[in-house]
């Protein structure tokens, strides 16, 4: 079996590379739509400044996009390199949306992004506008298919276990696509992307306003960002709530961990606003509770219970005992005892096979698990409560702060006072990191909250890895961290450089700080 | 509509088509980037080279990503076994590829000559290493890869990274680099202006014979040294995907398919002649036709490699029965069917808008154009 360290390191590597990738994705999702909106205004009004806005924000988009593509490469192949058993076990279902993402979405986005940058003189106005919209639509389609794949990891529908091939196989593609978890995840995530794009434009425009630089350009950008951002942030919050409801339906453990709900409370359950969850004693110290609210969020009713962690552990224990039987029968079926009796007995318990596999971490043979091991494995079905509890609250706090910002920004823009309201400009600039903090904590809640499962109740993370050595993992993590850190430094350097230049970076001669450049005809000779 | 056996065969072809799509489209921008420091002596010349592929490299690279996704969906066991087994080879490819998107996008965003020169070498190595490693990986497929499956059928690779670097595989690696460099050179002869065009012609002229020689050398080693694999049990095309249900034996060489389908000898001959054709067309100053022949050459080489291995995809040298073939390493029938229809609908659409993009951006990039539009180009 695989060592515990290899599993831990594989998780670290995946988390690091995925969270790093996710620094660039939300901005691409949001900024591409903002570019499309700006260019639409240009085509409709024929005002040059909107074309310049599209091109300038497009330059920043490009700097971000390059790293999104770079880090995305890792994601397409890392399942194979580091999660080989996962890839084999669920590739039949999980691989399909990933491949479709390439064919349907990423081709569209990447082909047209080239035309977006290089096509200004080669395409008609309407052709170029169409190109920009296709980039935006392509990137959002990408998100759709990726989240269908991710939604299936959370809530694996439309599939069954085939003991002959030793893997999950798809039996309903429609169920996989219309997985309710995938649907709410998609709308919540892309809305978060729109908010990211909006804050990015809003904060940098606010910076120009603070500096009294390119005021006209900045005000128009600020206005578009505040309207788009307000609509998006409202949508994130409403759809986030919808997401909470969906989690309550299908991922009760995740919900209980997020809310540090140790005991099943009489309906309707109160919502713990803050407190210090303690995994050892299974209690939340210094809890500040608001009555009824959790019951309302999670069940949309006043009389349904929200299951607590202690009850969920008991449930897991019962399924684990079935899982041991399932595992034993599976080995029989695969080792020449493929009798009708064994088959039907296996069918009866196969849904709990995943729980049997959870025991692999405690005893490689599973069937000889002791009572203590079963108890320990059942406790293990609960992810770390305190990290879940806190990251979730940080995400929500960021969301509401941004709601406040966009409401104010929209209000002052409507009053045509945004360029004189300096405290608002400073507030906008300070809020720049918030969408990234919210996206990363949101990612953490969704994926850490899935543990100990790679595929919810089907495949434990522990058995999902590749057969690699600890030194392989250390070396590859070192490689990723080293390269990614260097790229990050370069990206931030370029971003700051172009933000400082502002629209003068376009070299049109229409903007502040533009010096009539004398062309120095210096020829650089390389050796 | 199709039975399982036909779907499996169709997917073998589709994976081949995706690989060909990758090598033909991304191949020329990889090739051009490999040649970048050698063909571009001044900053403007290098920008000429980079801007011939500027609008296209990103779309082209998606063929690679989609081929990865298609392997995952259609051949999950191959995706799992190959990428975890070739762990360091794959990571080396990824680490190298990282330098391409950022290299293209960031290179001209600073005026510093050192910055630009460093990125140029990043683009060159970032393209050279994947080209080399792909060839090496393919070469190792012919030799067999040491892996087996444990009791839960987890793939266990027992080789090492350095074992991949054997002489035969290195010949394949160099052939792969030459193939893409030739493709890049003929592309630049067609699309670049100024001195770059002339230098590209010179290089296209030289690389063709080198590629032919490497292919000949690989062929000779295949004929004399490399042992083949053969399925000795009955092949059941519609059985469930369990690679352990068959028997495999080592045989003298890989040429059993050639005896059955002598047409393969014609493909083999074409892979020796076509590179020379590209060079002749470059010399005759017909780079447009040269590019067509080079694309044909790439398709022939990939098709030849696949057909020689057929029906094997990834033979195991340490546990013969674990060898993966296109009959027993695929997804379920339903998944293959769904993915087939998705590919049937979307690949033609992709080809249409890609072609439109090339049509719109088609022009020779002259040095004057770069100097006059310094800000808007790479």
Short mmCIF file of N, CA and C in Angstrom, two decimals, chain B residues 35-129:
data_model
loop_
_atom_site.label_atom_id
_atom_site.label_comp_id
_atom_site.label_asym_id
_atom_site.label_seq_id
_atom_site.Cartn_x
_atom_site.Cartn_y
_atom_site.Cartn_z
N UNK B 35 13.64 26.94 -33.27
CA UNK B 35 14.60 27.60 -34.15
C UNK B 35 14.81 29.07 -33.80
N UNK B 36 13.95 29.60 -32.91
CA UNK B 36 13.94 31.05 -32.64
C UNK B 36 15.32 31.68 -32.42
N UNK B 37 16.15 31.15 -31.49
CA UNK B 37 17.42 31.84 -31.25
C UNK B 37 18.38 31.71 -32.43
N UNK B 38 18.17 30.72 -33.28
CA UNK B 38 19.13 30.48 -34.37
C UNK B 38 18.74 31.24 -35.64
N UNK B 39 17.43 31.42 -35.84
CA UNK B 39 17.00 32.11 -37.06
C UNK B 39 16.89 33.61 -36.86
N UNK B 40 16.68 34.03 -35.61
CA UNK B 40 16.52 35.46 -35.36
C UNK B 40 17.78 36.04 -34.76
N UNK B 41 18.47 36.90 -35.52
CA UNK B 41 19.72 37.46 -35.00
C UNK B 41 19.47 38.80 -34.30
N UNK B 42 18.49 39.55 -34.73
CA UNK B 42 18.18 40.82 -34.07
C UNK B 42 16.85 40.70 -33.35
N UNK B 43 16.58 41.70 -32.52
CA UNK B 43 15.31 41.66 -31.79
C UNK B 43 14.14 41.66 -32.76
N UNK B 44 14.20 42.51 -33.78
CA UNK B 44 13.09 42.57 -34.74
C UNK B 44 12.89 41.23 -35.43
N UNK B 45 13.99 40.58 -35.79
CA UNK B 45 13.86 39.28 -36.46
C UNK B 45 13.19 38.26 -35.55
N UNK B 46 13.58 38.29 -34.29
CA UNK B 46 12.94 37.34 -33.37
C UNK B 46 11.46 37.65 -33.21
N UNK B 47 11.16 38.94 -33.20
CA UNK B 47 9.73 39.28 -33.09
C UNK B 47 8.98 38.88 -34.34
N UNK B 48 9.63 38.95 -35.48
CA UNK B 48 8.99 38.46 -36.72
C UNK B 48 8.60 37.00 -36.53
N UNK B 49 9.54 36.21 -36.04
CA UNK B 49 9.27 34.77 -35.86
C UNK B 49 8.11 34.56 -34.89
N UNK B 50 8.21 35.23 -33.74
CA UNK B 50 7.18 35.02 -32.72
C UNK B 50 5.81 35.48 -33.21
N UNK B 51 5.79 36.57 -33.97
CA UNK B 51 4.49 37.07 -34.39
C UNK B 51 3.87 36.29 -35.54
N UNK B 52 4.65 35.45 -36.23
CA UNK B 52 3.99 34.59 -37.23
C UNK B 52 3.09 33.57 -36.54
N UNK B 53 3.46 33.18 -35.30
CA UNK B 53 2.62 32.21 -34.58
C UNK B 53 1.78 32.89 -33.51
N UNK B 54 2.01 34.21 -33.31
CA UNK B 54 1.35 34.94 -32.22
C UNK B 54 -0.14 34.67 -32.07
N UNK B 55 -0.94 34.82 -33.12
CA UNK B 55 -2.38 34.66 -32.93
C UNK B 55 -2.81 33.19 -32.81
N UNK B 56 -1.90 32.25 -33.05
CA UNK B 56 -2.35 30.86 -33.21
C UNK B 56 -1.85 29.87 -32.17
N UNK B 57 -0.70 30.17 -31.52
CA UNK B 57 -0.11 29.13 -30.68
C UNK B 57 -1.07 28.65 -29.59
N UNK B 58 -1.89 29.57 -29.06
CA UNK B 58 -2.74 29.20 -27.93
C UNK B 58 -3.82 28.22 -28.36
N UNK B 59 -4.48 28.54 -29.48
CA UNK B 59 -5.47 27.61 -30.00
C UNK B 59 -4.83 26.27 -30.35
N UNK B 60 -3.64 26.33 -30.93
CA UNK B 60 -2.95 25.08 -31.32
C UNK B 60 -2.68 24.20 -30.12
N UNK B 61 -2.27 24.83 -29.02
CA UNK B 61 -1.89 24.07 -27.84
C UNK B 61 -3.07 23.30 -27.26
N UNK B 62 -4.29 23.76 -27.57
CA UNK B 62 -5.47 23.07 -27.04
C UNK B 62 -5.59 21.66 -27.63
N UNK B 63 -4.99 21.43 -28.80
CA UNK B 63 -4.99 20.05 -29.33
C UNK B 63 -4.29 19.12 -28.35
N UNK B 64 -3.22 19.62 -27.75
CA UNK B 64 -2.48 18.83 -26.77
C UNK B 64 -3.33 18.57 -25.53
N UNK B 65 -3.95 19.65 -25.04
CA UNK B 65 -4.77 19.52 -23.84
C UNK B 65 -5.96 18.60 -24.10
N UNK B 66 -6.57 18.76 -25.27
CA UNK B 66 -7.72 17.92 -25.59
C UNK B 66 -7.31 16.47 -25.78
N UNK B 67 -6.12 16.26 -26.37
CA UNK B 67 -5.66 14.88 -26.50
C UNK B 67 -5.50 14.26 -25.11
N UNK B 68 -4.99 15.04 -24.16
CA UNK B 68 -4.89 14.55 -22.78
C UNK B 68 -6.26 14.22 -22.22
N UNK B 69 -7.22 15.13 -22.41
CA UNK B 69 -8.58 14.91 -21.92
C UNK B 69 -9.22 13.70 -22.58
N UNK B 70 -8.98 13.54 -23.88
CA UNK B 70 -9.58 12.42 -24.61
C UNK B 70 -9.00 11.09 -24.14
N UNK B 71 -7.69 11.09 -23.83
CA UNK B 71 -7.10 9.87 -23.26
C UNK B 71 -7.79 9.52 -21.95
N UNK B 72 -8.00 10.53 -21.13
CA UNK B 72 -8.65 10.34 -19.83
C UNK B 72 -10.03 9.71 -20.03
N UNK B 73 -10.79 10.27 -20.97
CA UNK B 73 -12.17 9.83 -21.15
C UNK B 73 -12.26 8.50 -21.88
N UNK B 74 -11.42 8.30 -22.91
CA UNK B 74 -11.59 7.12 -23.76
C UNK B 74 -10.69 5.96 -23.31
N UNK B 75 -9.51 6.28 -22.82
CA UNK B 75 -8.56 5.25 -22.39
C UNK B 75 -8.09 5.55 -20.98
N UNK B 76 -8.98 5.53 -19.99
CA UNK B 76 -8.58 5.96 -18.65
C UNK B 76 -7.40 5.17 -18.09
N UNK B 77 -7.34 3.88 -18.43
CA UNK B 77 -6.26 3.08 -17.86
C UNK B 77 -4.90 3.47 -18.49
N UNK B 78 -4.94 3.87 -19.74
CA UNK B 78 -3.71 4.33 -20.38
C UNK B 78 -3.28 5.66 -19.77
N UNK B 79 -4.26 6.56 -19.62
CA UNK B 79 -3.99 7.86 -19.01
C UNK B 79 -3.36 7.67 -17.63
N UNK B 80 -3.94 6.76 -16.83
CA UNK B 80 -3.45 6.54 -15.47
C UNK B 80 -2.07 5.89 -15.48
N UNK B 81 -1.91 4.86 -16.29
CA UNK B 81 -0.67 4.09 -16.26
C UNK B 81 0.49 4.86 -16.89
N UNK B 82 0.24 5.47 -18.04
CA UNK B 82 1.32 6.14 -18.76
C UNK B 82 1.81 7.37 -17.99
N UNK B 83 0.89 8.21 -17.54
CA UNK B 83 1.34 9.47 -16.95
C UNK B 83 1.94 9.27 -15.56
N UNK B 84 1.44 8.26 -14.81
CA UNK B 84 2.07 8.04 -13.50
C UNK B 84 3.39 7.29 -13.67
N UNK B 85 3.45 6.38 -14.65
CA UNK B 85 4.69 5.66 -14.90
C UNK B 85 5.77 6.58 -15.44
N UNK B 86 5.41 7.34 -16.46
CA UNK B 86 6.36 8.31 -17.03
C UNK B 86 6.33 9.60 -16.21
N UNK B 87 6.32 9.48 -14.88
CA UNK B 87 6.09 10.66 -14.02
C UNK B 87 7.05 11.80 -14.34
N UNK B 88 8.33 11.49 -14.30
CA UNK B 88 9.30 12.59 -14.48
C UNK B 88 9.36 13.08 -15.91
N UNK B 89 9.13 12.18 -16.85
CA UNK B 89 9.08 12.62 -18.25
C UNK B 89 7.93 13.59 -18.44
N UNK B 90 6.79 13.23 -17.83
CA UNK B 90 5.60 14.09 -17.99
C UNK B 90 5.79 15.42 -17.29
N UNK B 91 6.37 15.39 -16.09
CA UNK B 91 6.58 16.65 -15.37
C UNK B 91 7.59 17.53 -16.10
N UNK B 92 8.59 16.89 -16.69
CA UNK B 92 9.57 17.64 -17.47
C UNK B 92 8.88 18.35 -18.63
N UNK B 93 7.96 17.64 -19.29
CA UNK B 93 7.20 18.25 -20.39
C UNK B 93 6.40 19.44 -19.87
N UNK B 94 5.72 19.24 -18.74
CA UNK B 94 4.89 20.33 -18.20
C UNK B 94 5.76 21.52 -17.82
N UNK B 95 6.84 21.25 -17.07
CA UNK B 95 7.70 22.35 -16.63
C UNK B 95 8.22 23.12 -17.85
N UNK B 96 8.56 22.39 -18.91
CA UNK B 96 9.06 23.06 -20.10
C UNK B 96 7.95 23.86 -20.78
N UNK B 97 6.78 23.23 -20.90
CA UNK B 97 5.67 23.91 -21.59
C UNK B 97 5.26 25.20 -20.89
N UNK B 98 5.46 25.26 -19.56
CA UNK B 98 5.12 26.48 -18.82
C UNK B 98 5.74 27.72 -19.46
N UNK B 99 6.95 27.53 -20.03
CA UNK B 99 7.66 28.71 -20.52
C UNK B 99 7.10 29.25 -21.82
N UNK B 100 6.18 28.50 -22.44
CA UNK B 100 5.66 28.98 -23.71
C UNK B 100 4.58 30.06 -23.57
N UNK B 101 3.47 29.79 -22.87
CA UNK B 101 2.47 30.86 -22.76
C UNK B 101 3.06 32.15 -22.19
N UNK B 102 3.84 32.01 -21.12
CA UNK B 102 4.40 33.23 -20.52
C UNK B 102 5.46 33.82 -21.42
N UNK B 103 6.26 32.97 -22.05
CA UNK B 103 7.30 33.49 -22.95
C UNK B 103 6.68 34.33 -24.06
N UNK B 104 5.70 33.77 -24.74
CA UNK B 104 5.06 34.50 -25.83
C UNK B 104 4.47 35.81 -25.33
N UNK B 105 3.75 35.73 -24.21
CA UNK B 105 2.97 36.88 -23.76
C UNK B 105 3.85 37.94 -23.08
N UNK B 106 4.89 37.53 -22.35
CA UNK B 106 5.64 38.49 -21.54
C UNK B 106 6.90 39.01 -22.23
N UNK B 107 7.41 38.25 -23.20
CA UNK B 107 8.71 38.56 -23.77
C UNK B 107 8.88 40.02 -24.18
N UNK B 108 7.91 40.55 -24.93
CA UNK B 108 8.09 41.91 -25.46
C UNK B 108 7.47 42.97 -24.56
N UNK B 109 7.12 42.58 -23.33
CA UNK B 109 6.51 43.56 -22.43
C UNK B 109 7.56 44.31 -21.62
N UNK B 110 8.83 44.07 -21.90
CA UNK B 110 9.87 44.87 -21.31
C UNK B 110 10.90 45.15 -22.39
N UNK B 111 11.58 46.29 -22.31
CA UNK B 111 12.54 46.64 -23.37
C UNK B 111 13.92 46.06 -23.12
N UNK B 112 14.13 45.52 -21.93
CA UNK B 112 15.47 45.02 -21.60
C UNK B 112 15.90 43.89 -22.55
N UNK B 113 17.09 44.04 -23.10
CA UNK B 113 17.58 43.03 -24.05
C UNK B 113 17.81 41.70 -23.36
N UNK B 114 18.26 41.77 -22.10
CA UNK B 114 18.52 40.54 -21.37
C UNK B 114 17.22 39.78 -21.10
N UNK B 115 16.23 40.54 -20.64
CA UNK B 115 14.90 39.96 -20.40
C UNK B 115 14.42 39.22 -21.64
N UNK B 116 14.50 39.90 -22.79
CA UNK B 116 13.98 39.31 -24.02
C UNK B 116 14.78 38.09 -24.44
N UNK B 117 16.09 38.21 -24.33
CA UNK B 117 16.93 37.08 -24.73
C UNK B 117 16.66 35.86 -23.85
N UNK B 118 16.48 36.09 -22.54
CA UNK B 118 16.17 34.99 -21.63
C UNK B 118 14.86 34.31 -22.01
N UNK B 119 13.84 35.10 -22.28
CA UNK B 119 12.56 34.51 -22.66
C UNK B 119 12.68 33.75 -23.97
N UNK B 120 13.50 34.27 -24.89
CA UNK B 120 13.66 33.57 -26.17
C UNK B 120 14.22 32.17 -25.95
N UNK B 121 15.21 32.09 -25.06
CA UNK B 121 15.75 30.76 -24.75
C UNK B 121 14.73 29.92 -24.00
N UNK B 122 13.91 30.58 -23.18
CA UNK B 122 12.82 29.86 -22.51
C UNK B 122 11.87 29.26 -23.53
N UNK B 123 11.52 30.06 -24.54
CA UNK B 123 10.63 29.56 -25.59
C UNK B 123 11.28 28.41 -26.34
N UNK B 124 12.57 28.55 -26.61
CA UNK B 124 13.29 27.52 -27.37
C UNK B 124 13.32 26.21 -26.59
N UNK B 125 13.79 26.26 -25.35
CA UNK B 125 13.88 25.03 -24.55
C UNK B 125 12.49 24.52 -24.19
N UNK B 126 11.57 25.44 -23.92
CA UNK B 126 10.21 25.05 -23.59
C UNK B 126 9.53 24.32 -24.74
N UNK B 127 10.06 24.45 -25.92
CA UNK B 127 9.51 23.74 -27.07
C UNK B 127 10.36 22.52 -27.43
N UNK B 128 11.67 22.65 -27.22
CA UNK B 128 12.58 21.55 -27.56
C UNK B 128 12.34 20.35 -26.64
N UNK B 129 12.26 20.61 -25.33
CA UNK B 129 12.13 19.51 -24.37
C UNK B 129 10.87 18.66 -24.61
#
